[in-house]
Tab-separated table of C-alpha atoms in Angstrom:
chain	number	residue	atom	x	y	z
A	940	MET	CA	61.639	-13.568	13.820
A	941	ARG	CA	61.106	-12.439	17.389
A	942	ARG	CA	60.704	-8.862	16.194
A	943	PHE	CA	58.083	-9.958	13.597
A	944	THR	CA	56.159	-11.985	16.189
A	945	ALA	CA	56.164	-9.094	18.625
A	946	LEU	CA	54.900	-6.773	15.909
A	947	CYS	CA	52.032	-9.157	15.055
A	948	VAL	CA	51.043	-9.384	18.725
A	949	SER	CA	51.102	-5.634	19.166
A	950	LEU	CA	48.986	-5.135	16.054
A	951	SER	CA	46.429	-7.715	17.183
A	952	LEU	CA	46.139	-6.018	20.570
A	953	ALA	CA	45.717	-2.626	18.924
A	954	GLY	CA	42.647	-3.818	17.003
A	955	PRO	CA	41.908	-3.873	13.263
A	956	LEU	CA	43.918	-1.287	11.391
A	957	ALA	CA	41.416	-1.184	8.528
A	958	ALA	CA	38.448	-0.180	10.707
A	959	ASP	CA	36.454	2.444	8.834
A	960	PRO	CA	33.526	3.680	10.929
A	961	VAL	CA	32.389	6.119	8.221
A	962	GLY	CA	32.393	3.587	5.391
A	963	GLU	CA	30.815	0.950	7.614
A	964	ALA	CA	28.009	3.340	8.595
A	965	VAL	CA	27.260	4.070	4.936
A	966	THR	CA	27.210	0.366	4.054
A	967	ARG	CA	24.898	-0.470	6.960
A	968	ALA	CA	22.504	2.360	6.112
A	969	VAL	CA	22.346	1.348	2.461
A	970	ASP	CA	22.237	-2.439	2.860
A	971	ARG	CA	20.152	-2.753	6.014
A	972	HIS	CA	17.828	0.230	5.713
A	973	ALA	CA	17.515	1.944	2.332
A	974	THR	CA	17.730	-0.946	-0.116
A	975	PRO	CA	15.270	-3.232	1.713
A	976	ALA	CA	12.819	-0.317	2.041
A	977	ILE	CA	13.013	0.432	-1.678
A	978	GLU	CA	12.543	-3.225	-2.620
A	979	THR	CA	9.573	-3.546	-0.272
A	980	PHE	CA	7.954	-0.445	-1.701
A	981	ALA	CA	8.438	-1.568	-5.302
A	982	ALA	CA	6.664	-4.836	-4.514
A	983	ALA	CA	3.834	-3.059	-2.685
A	984	ALA	CA	3.319	-0.545	-5.504
A	985	GLU	CA	3.225	-3.354	-8.050
A	986	GLY	CA	0.671	-5.131	-5.890
A	987	LEU	CA	-1.447	-1.992	-5.718
A	988	ALA	CA	-1.469	-1.660	-9.504
A	989	GLU	CA	-2.394	-5.322	-9.911
A	990	VAL	CA	-5.335	-4.957	-7.523
A	991	ALA	CA	-6.605	-1.878	-9.375
A	992	ALA	CA	-6.244	-3.656	-12.703
A	993	GLN	CA	-8.532	-6.423	-11.430
A	994	ASP	CA	-11.056	-4.195	-9.639
A	995	CYS	CA	-10.511	-0.444	-9.599
A	996	ARG	CA	-13.467	0.415	-7.379
A	997	ALA	CA	-12.620	2.192	-4.142
A	998	GLU	CA	-13.406	-0.544	-1.628
A	999	ALA	CA	-11.343	-3.073	-3.571
A	1000	VAL	CA	-8.306	-0.798	-3.825
A	1001	LYS	CA	-8.199	0.601	-0.266
A	1002	PRO	CA	-6.295	-2.267	1.449
A	1003	ALA	CA	-3.547	-2.252	-1.190
A	1004	TYR	CA	-3.411	1.564	-0.989
A	1005	HIS	CA	-2.660	1.338	2.735
A	1006	SER	CA	-0.032	-1.368	2.252
A	1007	ALA	CA	1.744	0.674	-0.408
A	1008	PHE	CA	1.556	3.881	1.659
A	1009	ASP	CA	3.027	2.046	4.654
A	1010	ALA	CA	5.930	0.913	2.464
A	1011	TRP	CA	6.404	4.379	0.979
A	1012	ILE	CA	7.085	6.224	4.251
A	1013	PRO	CA	10.693	4.958	4.758
A	1014	VAL	CA	11.469	5.605	1.087
A	1015	GLN	CA	9.992	9.092	1.188
A	1016	GLN	CA	12.582	10.063	3.785
A	1017	LEU	CA	15.408	9.474	1.310
A	1018	HIS	CA	15.613	12.511	-0.962
A	1019	LEU	CA	18.430	10.891	-2.903
A	1020	GLY	CA	19.290	9.703	-6.401
A	1021	PRO	CA	16.527	7.858	-8.259
A	1022	ILE	CA	13.924	8.719	-5.612
A	1023	GLU	CA	14.250	12.393	-6.538
A	1024	LYS	CA	15.041	11.888	-10.224
A	1025	ASP	CA	12.459	13.248	-12.687
A	1026	GLY	CA	10.421	14.673	-9.817
A	1027	ARG	CA	9.373	11.210	-8.656
A	1028	ILE	CA	9.195	12.062	-4.971
A	1029	LEU	CA	6.708	14.880	-5.602
A	1030	ALA	CA	4.741	12.888	-8.149
A	1031	MET	CA	4.448	10.079	-5.628
A	1032	SER	CA	3.637	12.245	-2.629
A	1033	PHE	CA	2.420	15.771	-3.404
A	1034	TRP	CA	1.910	17.074	0.145
A	1035	PRO	CA	1.611	19.622	1.620
A	1036	ASP	CA	-0.778	20.793	-1.069
A	1037	LYS	CA	-1.136	24.309	0.260
A	1038	LYS	CA	-3.384	25.573	-2.553
A	1039	GLY	CA	-5.696	22.589	-2.860
A	1040	LEU	CA	-4.499	21.756	-6.369
A	1041	THR	CA	-5.175	18.032	-6.084
A	1042	GLN	CA	-8.908	18.377	-5.552
A	1043	ARG	CA	-9.365	21.015	-8.248
A	1044	THR	CA	-7.208	19.278	-10.847
A	1045	LEU	CA	-8.839	15.910	-10.248
A	1046	ALA	CA	-12.298	17.467	-10.561
A	1047	ALA	CA	-11.301	19.000	-13.885
A	1048	ILE	CA	-9.760	15.850	-15.340
A	1049	VAL	CA	-12.794	13.770	-14.333
A	1050	ALA	CA	-15.268	16.335	-15.661
A	1051	ASP	CA	-13.417	16.493	-19.000
A	1052	GLU	CA	-12.796	12.737	-19.109
A	1053	ASP	CA	-9.305	13.534	-20.298
A	1054	PRO	CA	-8.008	10.615	-22.412
A	1055	VAL	CA	-4.529	11.042	-20.875
A	1056	VAL	CA	-5.487	8.255	-18.455
A	1057	ASP	CA	-5.446	5.741	-21.304
A	1058	ASP	CA	-1.822	6.417	-22.271
A	1059	PRO	CA	0.730	5.550	-19.545
A	1060	ALA	CA	3.492	7.479	-21.325
A	1061	GLU	CA	1.338	10.611	-21.447
A	1062	PHE	CA	0.066	10.190	-17.899
A	1063	ALA	CA	3.682	10.091	-16.684
A	1064	HIS	CA	3.858	13.763	-17.686
A	1065	ALA	CA	0.498	14.770	-16.210
A	1066	SER	CA	0.291	17.238	-13.331
A	1067	ILE	CA	1.638	15.909	-10.043
A	1068	ALA	CA	-1.720	16.961	-8.585
A	1069	VAL	CA	-3.413	13.987	-10.295
A	1070	ARG	CA	-0.689	11.443	-9.539
A	1071	GLY	CA	0.563	9.542	-6.522
A	1072	PHE	CA	-0.807	8.768	-3.092
A	1073	PHE	CA	-2.759	11.935	-2.424
A	1074	ALA	CA	-4.590	11.928	-5.737
A	1075	LEU	CA	-5.392	8.268	-5.126
A	1076	GLU	CA	-6.547	9.016	-1.582
A	1077	MET	CA	-8.918	11.643	-2.943
A	1078	MET	CA	-10.345	9.173	-5.450
A	1079	LEU	CA	-10.812	6.458	-2.836
A	1080	TYR	CA	-11.990	8.435	0.179
A	1081	ASP	CA	-13.476	11.786	-0.832
A	1082	ASP	CA	-17.253	11.681	-1.282
A	1083	ARG	CA	-16.979	13.808	-4.427
A	1084	PHE	CA	-15.037	11.075	-6.202
A	1085	ALA	CA	-15.246	7.743	-4.382
A	1086	GLY	CA	-18.675	6.525	-5.469
A	1087	TYR	CA	-17.637	5.613	-9.015
A	1088	GLY	CA	-18.577	2.389	-10.736
A	1089	ALA	CA	-16.401	-0.124	-12.537
A	1090	GLU	CA	-17.271	1.255	-15.986
A	1091	GLU	CA	-16.828	4.930	-15.188
A	1092	TYR	CA	-13.999	7.241	-16.162
A	1093	ALA	CA	-12.886	7.552	-12.514
A	1094	CYS	CA	-12.102	3.852	-12.482
A	1095	ARG	CA	-9.768	4.283	-15.432
A	1096	LEU	CA	-8.162	7.211	-13.644
A	1097	VAL	CA	-7.474	5.055	-10.573
A	1098	ARG	CA	-5.855	2.454	-12.810
A	1099	ALA	CA	-3.730	5.175	-14.407
A	1100	ILE	CA	-2.619	6.513	-11.018
A	1101	THR	CA	-1.702	3.117	-9.601
A	1102	GLY	CA	0.033	1.999	-12.790
A	1103	ASP	CA	2.073	5.189	-12.810
A	1104	MET	CA	3.058	4.632	-9.178
A	1105	ALA	CA	4.155	1.060	-9.912
A	1106	ARG	CA	6.207	2.286	-12.867
A	1107	MET	CA	8.022	4.888	-10.757
A	1108	ALA	CA	8.592	2.451	-7.898
A	1109	GLY	CA	10.041	-0.101	-10.300
A	1110	GLU	CA	12.350	2.496	-11.820
A	1111	ILE	CA	13.542	3.608	-8.394
A	1112	ASP	CA	14.253	0.003	-7.438
A	1113	ALA	CA	16.124	-0.762	-10.664
A	1114	GLU	CA	18.190	2.412	-10.546
A	1115	TRP	CA	19.034	1.952	-6.868
A	1116	THR	CA	19.803	-1.772	-6.729
A	1117	GLY	CA	21.041	-2.491	-10.271
A	1118	GLU	CA	24.641	-2.863	-11.344
A	1119	ASP	CA	26.456	0.450	-10.809
A	1120	GLY	CA	23.235	1.727	-9.273
A	1121	PHE	CA	22.811	4.415	-6.660
A	1122	ALA	CA	23.481	2.019	-3.790
A	1123	ASP	CA	26.967	1.555	-5.236
A	1124	THR	CA	27.294	5.308	-5.761
A	1125	LEU	CA	26.844	5.773	-2.017
A	1126	LYS	CA	28.981	2.835	-0.881
A	1127	GLN	CA	31.827	3.326	-3.355
A	1128	ALA	CA	32.269	7.075	-3.002
A	1129	GLY	CA	34.974	8.390	-5.300
A	1130	GLU	CA	35.327	5.031	-7.050
A	1131	ALA	CA	31.801	4.280	-8.268
A	1132	ALA	CA	30.895	4.141	-11.949
A	1133	GLN	CA	28.602	7.118	-11.327
A	1134	VAL	CA	30.600	9.427	-9.092
A	1135	LEU	CA	28.499	11.803	-7.071
A	1136	TYR	CA	30.201	11.628	-3.678
A	1137	LEU	CA	33.977	12.000	-3.668
A	1138	THR	CA	34.586	10.520	-0.223
A	1139	PRO	CA	32.772	8.173	2.167
A	1140	THR	CA	32.241	11.153	4.447
A	1141	GLU	CA	30.226	12.884	1.709
A	1142	SER	CA	28.032	9.786	1.337
A	1143	LEU	CA	27.566	9.622	5.086
A	1144	GLN	CA	26.761	13.309	5.214
A	1145	ALA	CA	24.008	12.795	2.632
A	1146	LEU	CA	22.428	9.937	4.583
A	1147	TYR	CA	22.741	11.742	7.917
A	1148	THR	CA	21.011	14.761	6.390
A	1149	GLN	CA	18.099	12.554	5.319
A	1150	LEU	CA	17.698	11.414	8.914
A	1151	THR	CA	17.650	14.905	10.380
A	1152	ALA	CA	15.402	16.220	7.592
A	1153	ALA	CA	12.900	13.385	8.138
A	1154	LEU	CA	12.532	14.382	11.782
A	1155	GLU	CA	12.169	18.036	10.818
A	1156	PHE	CA	9.414	17.086	8.371
A	1157	ASP	CA	7.595	15.146	11.081
A	1158	ARG	CA	7.786	18.088	13.456
A	1159	ASP	CA	7.248	20.989	11.062
A	1160	GLN	CA	4.726	19.442	8.659
A	1161	ARG	CA	3.030	16.328	10.038
A	1162	ILE	CA	2.598	17.915	13.480
A	1163	ALA	CA	2.794	21.699	13.118
A	1164	ARG	CA	0.483	22.053	10.116
A	1165	PRO	CA	-2.632	20.566	11.754
A	1166	LEU	CA	-1.802	22.264	15.046
A	1167	GLY	CA	-1.864	25.712	13.437
A	1168	SER	CA	-2.084	28.194	16.283
A	1169	PHE	CA	-3.873	27.877	19.604
A	1170	GLU	CA	-6.434	30.419	18.427
A	1171	ARG	CA	-6.815	28.742	15.036
A	1172	PRO	CA	-6.056	25.023	14.925
A	1173	ARG	CA	-6.089	23.535	11.400
A	1174	PRO	CA	-7.114	19.859	11.537
A	1175	GLU	CA	-8.035	19.984	7.836
A	1176	ARG	CA	-4.325	20.354	7.090
A	1177	ALA	CA	-3.393	16.967	8.576
A	1178	GLU	CA	-1.591	14.629	6.217
A	1179	ALA	CA	-3.770	11.903	4.645
A	1180	ARG	CA	-6.660	12.772	6.952
A	1181	ARG	CA	-9.310	11.448	4.531
A	1182	SER	CA	-7.915	7.938	4.838
A	1183	ALA	CA	-7.274	8.436	8.585
A	1184	ARG	CA	-3.516	7.980	8.158
A	1185	SER	CA	-2.246	11.113	9.938
A	1186	ARG	CA	-1.212	9.322	13.121
A	1187	ARG	CA	-0.190	6.191	11.235
A	1188	ASN	CA	2.172	8.111	8.939
A	1189	LEU	CA	3.756	9.902	11.875
A	1190	VAL	CA	4.400	6.656	13.746
A	1191	LEU	CA	5.754	4.901	10.646
A	1192	SER	CA	8.030	7.836	9.893
A	1193	LEU	CA	9.443	7.857	13.417
A	1194	GLU	CA	9.999	4.102	13.262
A	1195	ALA	CA	11.795	4.437	9.918
A	1196	ALA	CA	13.960	7.271	11.265
A	1197	ARG	CA	14.885	5.129	14.254
A	1198	ASP	CA	15.904	2.299	11.938
A	1199	LEU	CA	18.084	4.645	9.895
A	1200	ALA	CA	19.650	6.058	13.070
A	1201	ARG	CA	20.484	2.545	14.266
A	1202	SER	CA	22.104	1.791	10.905
A	1203	LEU	CA	24.243	4.927	10.982
A	1204	ALA	CA	25.279	4.678	14.624
A	1205	PRO	CA	28.966	3.773	15.227
A	1206	ALA	CA	28.242	2.580	18.782
A	1207	GLU	CA	25.455	2.287	21.344
A	1208	ILE	CA	22.918	5.132	21.218
A	1209	PRO	CA	21.029	5.069	24.538
A	1210	ALA	CA	19.733	8.642	24.391
A	1211	ILE	CA	18.483	8.211	20.820
A	1212	GLU	CA	16.801	4.910	21.657
A	1213	ALA	CA	15.098	6.403	24.706
A	1214	GLY	CA	13.952	9.424	22.733
A	1215	PHE	CA	12.432	7.354	19.942
A	1216	GLU	CA	10.759	4.970	22.365
A	1217	ASP	CA	9.150	7.907	24.116
A	1218	ALA	CA	8.071	9.745	20.950
A	1219	ILE	CA	6.736	6.649	19.189
A	1220	GLY	CA	4.835	5.542	22.277
A	1221	LEU	CA	3.236	8.973	22.657
A	1222	ALA	CA	2.367	9.112	18.956
A	1223	ARG	CA	0.724	5.692	19.056
A	1224	ASP	CA	-1.371	6.795	22.024
A	1225	LEU	CA	-2.771	9.901	20.320
A	1226	GLU	CA	-6.547	9.898	20.541
A	1227	THR	CA	-7.540	10.202	16.898
A	1228	GLN	CA	-6.107	8.806	13.693
A	1229	ASP	CA	-6.694	11.968	11.637
A	1230	PHE	CA	-5.765	14.673	14.210
A	1231	SER	CA	-9.316	16.020	14.010
A	1232	ASP	CA	-9.269	16.650	17.769
A	1233	VAL	CA	-6.497	19.276	17.856
A	1234	GLU	CA	-9.081	21.894	18.853
A	1235	ASP	CA	-9.310	20.124	22.214
A	1236	PRO	CA	-6.596	21.609	24.504
A	1237	THR	CA	-5.667	18.237	26.005
A	1238	GLN	CA	-5.325	16.471	22.668
A	1239	ARG	CA	-3.479	19.450	21.250
A	1240	LEU	CA	-0.978	19.330	24.103
A	1241	GLU	CA	-0.330	15.630	23.522
A	1242	LEU	CA	0.545	16.252	19.872
A	1243	GLU	CA	2.734	19.210	20.839
A	1244	ILE	CA	4.617	16.980	23.279
A	1245	VAL	CA	5.427	14.537	20.458
A	1246	GLY	CA	6.959	17.470	18.579
A	1247	GLN	CA	9.022	18.376	21.642
A	1248	ARG	CA	10.271	14.806	21.943
A	1249	ILE	CA	11.399	14.935	18.308
A	1250	GLN	CA	13.526	17.975	19.139
A	1251	THR	CA	15.112	15.983	21.962
A	1252	ILE	CA	15.891	13.156	19.525
A	1253	GLN	CA	17.530	15.612	17.134
A	1254	GLY	CA	19.912	16.748	19.867
A	1255	ALA	CA	20.706	13.156	20.798
A	1256	ILE	CA	21.455	12.294	17.156
A	1257	ALA	CA	23.930	15.154	16.935
A	1258	ASN	CA	25.670	13.907	20.093
A	1259	GLU	CA	25.616	10.146	19.535
A	1260	ILE	CA	25.956	9.910	15.736
A	1261	GLY	CA	27.055	13.252	14.311
A	1262	ALA	CA	29.837	14.054	16.757
A	1263	PRO	CA	31.481	10.598	16.850
A	1264	LEU	CA	31.494	10.408	13.047
A	1265	GLY	CA	32.526	14.037	12.564
A	1266	ILE	CA	29.474	15.116	10.537
A	1267	SER	CA	26.541	17.497	10.792
A	1268	ALA	CA	23.330	17.996	8.863
A	1269	GLY	CA	23.647	19.657	5.467
A	1270	PHE	CA	21.183	21.060	2.953
A	1271	ASN	CA	18.285	18.801	1.996
A	1272	ALA	CA	15.992	19.181	-1.002
A	1273	GLY	CA	12.983	19.018	1.280
A	1274	ASP	CA	14.101	21.959	3.416
A	1275	GLY	CA	11.653	24.815	3.426
A	1276	ASP	CA	8.888	22.755	1.846
């Protein structure tokens, strides 16, 4: 009896034997970050479609467009499972559009008054250039499209776009949160009904890669594309510039990445927290919402500094999350976009 009691005491002093920092990190990231973001986006996309169904004119739809776009940013960072399935992530957010396909394809579909807009099943297979947030932005904010009336073809097109977005968001939500859904695939690695990850470490690796890739996208696309070169800045390449969301998307993306980092972290992350606080503060203080001022050397430097701070965060993540958990960034579907 004394031997048993001594063993119990020694075990209690040694701490919980079942502690699983890798599995716990996956569960936190899924339950506290990814799943709530997906549920929020599904509700916002449904709200957007409902608004357009009632009044599809541009001024009526714009507030719901912004709410849905805000909710999309954390989901966009997760190139995983149902978010990528059937090309949803590109259909929802076709950017960068390096060849200007959205504008040209929208102009053609409007000019032809293509009846595809009246059949949701057919529209689900339409070009990604006429679907998702950037097609909708063009319809709502570009002078070549935005002046449409309630009875015009363009109004039906807006309803088709928003309905298609709500459909995809609902499917993502159902396939992520449902029984034996992708959330379980991540959390129950090797034992889930749909086995994709054989070990908790593989699940964690996938989520960690999404974090590092999100920061790379912020630096290499949201910042570097409008910066161009010093001799040739390219403000027209800024993301969602027509709706003045370039700065807003960058800030929201950094905030979402910070939330994911906090969920994954096995302990305190002072360097990561300091890096995000600095980068987010600098991004919020940028002069213009659409990065149209990058030709000004001072404003250009401020945006460049945000990019430098993101690099600092990436190093801190490797030290404070990657190293303690024994993982590093792997291949991501968005790499090289």
